[in-house]
mmCIF file with all atom_site columns, C-alpha atoms in Angstrom:
data_model
loop_
_atom_site.group_PDB
_atom_site.id
_atom_site.type_symbol
_atom_site.label_atom_id
_atom_site.label_alt_id
_atom_site.label_comp_id
_atom_site.label_asym_id
_atom_site.label_entity_id
_atom_site.label_seq_id
_atom_site.pdbx_PDB_ins_code
_atom_site.Cartn_x
_atom_site.Cartn_y
_atom_site.Cartn_z
_atom_site.occupancy
_atom_site.B_iso_or_equiv
_atom_site.pdbx_formal_charge
_atom_site.auth_seq_id
_atom_site.auth_comp_id
_atom_site.auth_asym_id
_atom_site.auth_atom_id
_atom_site.pdbx_PDB_model_num
ATOM 1   C CA . UNK B 1 1   ? 11.932  18.973 8.871  1.00 0.00 ? 1   UNK B CA 1
ATOM 2   C CA . UNK B 1 2   ? 10.597  17.012 11.791 1.00 0.00 ? 2   UNK B CA 1
ATOM 3   C CA . UNK B 1 3   ? 6.891   16.142 11.922 1.00 0.00 ? 3   UNK B CA 1
ATOM 4   C CA . UNK B 1 4   ? 5.358   17.667 15.061 1.00 0.00 ? 4   UNK B CA 1
ATOM 5   C CA . UNK B 1 5   ? 2.721   15.792 17.082 1.00 0.00 ? 5   UNK B CA 1
ATOM 6   C CA . UNK B 1 6   ? 1.157   16.539 20.445 1.00 0.00 ? 6   UNK B CA 1
ATOM 7   C CA . UNK B 1 7   ? 3.528   13.902 21.892 1.00 0.00 ? 7   UNK B CA 1
ATOM 8   C CA . UNK B 1 8   ? 6.792   15.249 20.430 1.00 0.00 ? 8   UNK B CA 1
ATOM 9   C CA . UNK B 1 9   ? 8.593   15.409 17.101 1.00 0.00 ? 9   UNK B CA 1
ATOM 10  C CA . UNK B 1 10  ? 8.883   12.548 14.634 1.00 0.00 ? 10  UNK B CA 1
ATOM 11  C CA . UNK B 1 11  ? 12.226  12.485 12.815 1.00 0.00 ? 11  UNK B CA 1
ATOM 12  C CA . UNK B 1 12  ? 10.629  11.755 9.430  1.00 0.00 ? 12  UNK B CA 1
ATOM 13  C CA . UNK B 1 13  ? 7.220   10.823 8.027  1.00 0.00 ? 13  UNK B CA 1
ATOM 14  C CA . UNK B 1 14  ? 6.847   9.551  4.452  1.00 0.00 ? 14  UNK B CA 1
ATOM 15  C CA . UNK B 1 15  ? 3.499   9.315  2.645  1.00 0.00 ? 15  UNK B CA 1
ATOM 16  C CA . UNK B 1 16  ? 3.221   6.948  -0.330 1.00 0.00 ? 16  UNK B CA 1
ATOM 17  C CA . UNK B 1 17  ? -0.106  5.926  -1.871 1.00 0.00 ? 17  UNK B CA 1
ATOM 18  C CA . UNK B 1 18  ? -2.235  4.652  1.047  1.00 0.00 ? 18  UNK B CA 1
ATOM 19  C CA . UNK B 1 19  ? 0.763   4.112  3.325  1.00 0.00 ? 19  UNK B CA 1
ATOM 20  C CA . UNK B 1 20  ? 2.399   6.202  6.030  1.00 0.00 ? 20  UNK B CA 1
ATOM 21  C CA . UNK B 1 21  ? 5.966   5.443  7.157  1.00 0.00 ? 21  UNK B CA 1
ATOM 22  C CA . UNK B 1 22  ? 6.953   6.938  10.518 1.00 0.00 ? 22  UNK B CA 1
ATOM 23  C CA . UNK B 1 23  ? 10.741  6.979  11.067 1.00 0.00 ? 23  UNK B CA 1
ATOM 24  C CA . UNK B 1 24  ? 12.786  7.546  14.211 1.00 0.00 ? 24  UNK B CA 1
ATOM 25  C CA . UNK B 1 25  ? 16.588  7.699  14.037 1.00 0.00 ? 25  UNK B CA 1
ATOM 26  C CA . UNK B 1 26  ? 18.911  7.104  16.999 1.00 0.00 ? 26  UNK B CA 1
ATOM 27  C CA . UNK B 1 27  ? 22.642  6.921  17.669 1.00 0.00 ? 27  UNK B CA 1
ATOM 28  C CA . UNK B 1 28  ? 22.911  3.785  19.811 1.00 0.00 ? 28  UNK B CA 1
ATOM 29  C CA . UNK B 1 29  ? 26.020  4.807  21.739 1.00 0.00 ? 29  UNK B CA 1
ATOM 30  C CA . UNK B 1 30  ? 23.777  7.413  23.338 1.00 0.00 ? 30  UNK B CA 1
ATOM 31  C CA . UNK B 1 31  ? 20.741  5.145  23.855 1.00 0.00 ? 31  UNK B CA 1
ATOM 32  C CA . UNK B 1 32  ? 20.130  1.433  24.193 1.00 0.00 ? 32  UNK B CA 1
ATOM 33  C CA . UNK B 1 33  ? 19.447  -0.828 21.215 1.00 0.00 ? 33  UNK B CA 1
ATOM 34  C CA . UNK B 1 34  ? 15.790  -0.938 20.200 1.00 0.00 ? 34  UNK B CA 1
ATOM 35  C CA . UNK B 1 35  ? 15.055  2.534  21.537 1.00 0.00 ? 35  UNK B CA 1
ATOM 36  C CA . UNK B 1 36  ? 14.122  4.089  18.171 1.00 0.00 ? 36  UNK B CA 1
ATOM 37  C CA . UNK B 1 37  ? 11.086  1.872  17.548 1.00 0.00 ? 37  UNK B CA 1
ATOM 38  C CA . UNK B 1 38  ? 10.207  1.969  21.245 1.00 0.00 ? 38  UNK B CA 1
ATOM 39  C CA . UNK B 1 39  ? 10.084  5.774  21.169 1.00 0.00 ? 39  UNK B CA 1
ATOM 40  C CA . UNK B 1 40  ? 7.650   5.791  18.234 1.00 0.00 ? 40  UNK B CA 1
ATOM 41  C CA . UNK B 1 41  ? 5.330   3.417  20.092 1.00 0.00 ? 41  UNK B CA 1
ATOM 42  C CA . UNK B 1 42  ? 5.668   5.001  23.552 1.00 0.00 ? 42  UNK B CA 1
ATOM 43  C CA . UNK B 1 43  ? 5.034   8.519  22.271 1.00 0.00 ? 43  UNK B CA 1
ATOM 44  C CA . UNK B 1 44  ? 2.349   7.262  19.851 1.00 0.00 ? 44  UNK B CA 1
ATOM 45  C CA . UNK B 1 45  ? 3.697   9.349  16.966 1.00 0.00 ? 45  UNK B CA 1
ATOM 46  C CA . UNK B 1 46  ? 1.547   7.354  14.527 1.00 0.00 ? 46  UNK B CA 1
ATOM 47  C CA . UNK B 1 47  ? -1.835  8.264  16.055 1.00 0.00 ? 47  UNK B CA 1
ATOM 48  C CA . UNK B 1 48  ? -2.491  11.352 13.986 1.00 0.00 ? 48  UNK B CA 1
ATOM 49  C CA . UNK B 1 49  ? -2.318  9.228  10.827 1.00 0.00 ? 49  UNK B CA 1
ATOM 50  C CA . UNK B 1 50  ? -4.827  6.539  11.800 1.00 0.00 ? 50  UNK B CA 1
ATOM 51  C CA . UNK B 1 51  ? -7.890  7.831  9.920  1.00 0.00 ? 51  UNK B CA 1
ATOM 52  C CA . UNK B 1 52  ? -8.396  9.552  6.565  1.00 0.00 ? 52  UNK B CA 1
ATOM 53  C CA . UNK B 1 53  ? -11.546 10.487 4.683  1.00 0.00 ? 53  UNK B CA 1
ATOM 54  C CA . UNK B 1 54  ? -12.262 9.454  1.083  1.00 0.00 ? 54  UNK B CA 1
ATOM 55  C CA . UNK B 1 55  ? -10.220 12.399 -0.207 1.00 0.00 ? 55  UNK B CA 1
ATOM 56  C CA . UNK B 1 56  ? -7.178  11.240 1.722  1.00 0.00 ? 56  UNK B CA 1
ATOM 57  C CA . UNK B 1 57  ? -7.516  14.049 4.271  1.00 0.00 ? 57  UNK B CA 1
ATOM 58  C CA . UNK B 1 58  ? -6.555  13.164 7.816  1.00 0.00 ? 58  UNK B CA 1
ATOM 59  C CA . UNK B 1 59  ? -9.381  13.283 10.335 1.00 0.00 ? 59  UNK B CA 1
ATOM 60  C CA . UNK B 1 60  ? -7.457  12.319 13.468 1.00 0.00 ? 60  UNK B CA 1
ATOM 61  C CA . UNK B 1 61  ? -8.340  9.674  16.015 1.00 0.00 ? 61  UNK B CA 1
ATOM 62  C CA . UNK B 1 62  ? -11.832 10.713 17.003 1.00 0.00 ? 62  UNK B CA 1
ATOM 63  C CA . UNK B 1 63  ? -13.132 7.155  16.791 1.00 0.00 ? 63  UNK B CA 1
ATOM 64  C CA . UNK B 1 64  ? -12.529 4.042  18.858 1.00 0.00 ? 64  UNK B CA 1
ATOM 65  C CA . UNK B 1 65  ? -10.392 1.280  17.363 1.00 0.00 ? 65  UNK B CA 1
ATOM 66  C CA . UNK B 1 66  ? -13.561 -0.771 16.791 1.00 0.00 ? 66  UNK B CA 1
ATOM 67  C CA . UNK B 1 67  ? -15.282 2.085  14.958 1.00 0.00 ? 67  UNK B CA 1
ATOM 68  C CA . UNK B 1 68  ? -12.198 2.786  12.832 1.00 0.00 ? 68  UNK B CA 1
ATOM 69  C CA . UNK B 1 69  ? -12.044 -0.886 11.869 1.00 0.00 ? 69  UNK B CA 1
ATOM 70  C CA . UNK B 1 70  ? -15.743 -0.977 10.958 1.00 0.00 ? 70  UNK B CA 1
ATOM 71  C CA . UNK B 1 71  ? -15.475 2.211  8.913  1.00 0.00 ? 71  UNK B CA 1
ATOM 72  C CA . UNK B 1 72  ? -12.372 0.964  7.114  1.00 0.00 ? 72  UNK B CA 1
ATOM 73  C CA . UNK B 1 73  ? -14.432 -1.985 5.837  1.00 0.00 ? 73  UNK B CA 1
ATOM 74  C CA . UNK B 1 74  ? -17.053 0.275  4.257  1.00 0.00 ? 74  UNK B CA 1
ATOM 75  C CA . UNK B 1 75  ? -16.999 1.427  0.656  1.00 0.00 ? 75  UNK B CA 1
ATOM 76  C CA . UNK B 1 76  ? -14.432 4.284  0.350  1.00 0.00 ? 76  UNK B CA 1
ATOM 77  C CA . UNK B 1 77  ? -16.609 6.046  -2.258 1.00 0.00 ? 77  UNK B CA 1
ATOM 78  C CA . UNK B 1 78  ? -19.298 6.492  0.395  1.00 0.00 ? 78  UNK B CA 1
ATOM 79  C CA . UNK B 1 79  ? -17.253 9.255  2.006  1.00 0.00 ? 79  UNK B CA 1
ATOM 80  C CA . UNK B 1 80  ? -16.648 7.240  5.139  1.00 0.00 ? 80  UNK B CA 1
ATOM 81  C CA . UNK B 1 81  ? -13.337 7.088  6.935  1.00 0.00 ? 81  UNK B CA 1
ATOM 82  C CA . UNK B 1 82  ? -10.782 4.624  5.632  1.00 0.00 ? 82  UNK B CA 1
ATOM 83  C CA . UNK B 1 83  ? -7.574  3.561  7.301  1.00 0.00 ? 83  UNK B CA 1
ATOM 84  C CA . UNK B 1 84  ? -4.144  3.931  5.813  1.00 0.00 ? 84  UNK B CA 1
ATOM 85  C CA . UNK B 1 85  ? -1.470  1.331  6.351  1.00 0.00 ? 85  UNK B CA 1
ATOM 86  C CA . UNK B 1 86  ? 0.956   2.703  8.924  1.00 0.00 ? 86  UNK B CA 1
ATOM 87  C CA . UNK B 1 87  ? 4.484   1.412  9.350  1.00 0.00 ? 87  UNK B CA 1
ATOM 88  C CA . UNK B 1 88  ? 6.750   2.316  12.268 1.00 0.00 ? 88  UNK B CA 1
ATOM 89  C CA . UNK B 1 89  ? 10.461  2.181  11.426 1.00 0.00 ? 89  UNK B CA 1
ATOM 90  C CA . UNK B 1 90  ? 13.256  2.547  13.960 1.00 0.00 ? 90  UNK B CA 1
ATOM 91  C CA . UNK B 1 91  ? 16.733  3.074  12.511 1.00 0.00 ? 91  UNK B CA 1
ATOM 92  C CA . UNK B 1 92  ? 19.777  3.003  14.774 1.00 0.00 ? 92  UNK B CA 1
ATOM 93  C CA . UNK B 1 93  ? 23.273  4.112  13.863 1.00 0.00 ? 93  UNK B CA 1
ATOM 94  C CA . UNK B 1 94  ? 26.705  3.550  15.345 1.00 0.00 ? 94  UNK B CA 1
ATOM 95  C CA . UNK B 1 95  ? 28.757  6.706  15.561 1.00 0.00 ? 95  UNK B CA 1
ATOM 96  C CA . UNK B 1 96  ? 31.933  4.617  15.698 1.00 0.00 ? 96  UNK B CA 1
ATOM 97  C CA . UNK B 1 97  ? 31.076  2.362  12.722 1.00 0.00 ? 97  UNK B CA 1
ATOM 98  C CA . UNK B 1 98  ? 29.327  5.193  10.856 1.00 0.00 ? 98  UNK B CA 1
ATOM 99  C CA . UNK B 1 99  ? 26.681  2.754  9.699  1.00 0.00 ? 99  UNK B CA 1
ATOM 100 C CA . UNK B 1 100 ? 23.218  1.412  10.460 1.00 0.00 ? 100 UNK B CA 1
ATOM 101 C CA . UNK B 1 101 ? 23.495  -1.162 13.235 1.00 0.00 ? 101 UNK B CA 1
ATOM 102 C CA . UNK B 1 102 ? 19.837  -1.934 13.898 1.00 0.00 ? 102 UNK B CA 1
ATOM 103 C CA . UNK B 1 103 ? 16.649  -1.603 11.873 1.00 0.00 ? 103 UNK B CA 1
ATOM 104 C CA . UNK B 1 104 ? 13.266  -2.579 13.289 1.00 0.00 ? 104 UNK B CA 1
ATOM 105 C CA . UNK B 1 105 ? 9.818   -2.082 11.828 1.00 0.00 ? 105 UNK B CA 1
ATOM 106 C CA . UNK B 1 106 ? 6.265   -2.889 12.677 1.00 0.00 ? 106 UNK B CA 1
ATOM 107 C CA . UNK B 1 107 ? 2.900   -2.418 10.994 1.00 0.00 ? 107 UNK B CA 1
ATOM 108 C CA . UNK B 1 108 ? 0.228   -0.729 13.118 1.00 0.00 ? 108 UNK B CA 1
#
């Protein structure tokens, strides 16, 4: 099932250890090359995964980037917010070739 955000629906989100992988899939005959990763960034699908507490529970983006960075440097056992590594992955397919034609990724 798609992962719903306040900006739209992510095609797939995978959680593994302290990492979050946000995927967007596109058929490139219908859109231009590079549009899958661009959509993730433009619609900011990753934002809801920026902060987690020491139990791994998501706490949203209620802090500035500077505050999130400072908190991520604190001891996780203190109960403070810690950041997860977030990867944005755009996968593009060719309907004609029936194969992946473009794969782009970026770490947030």
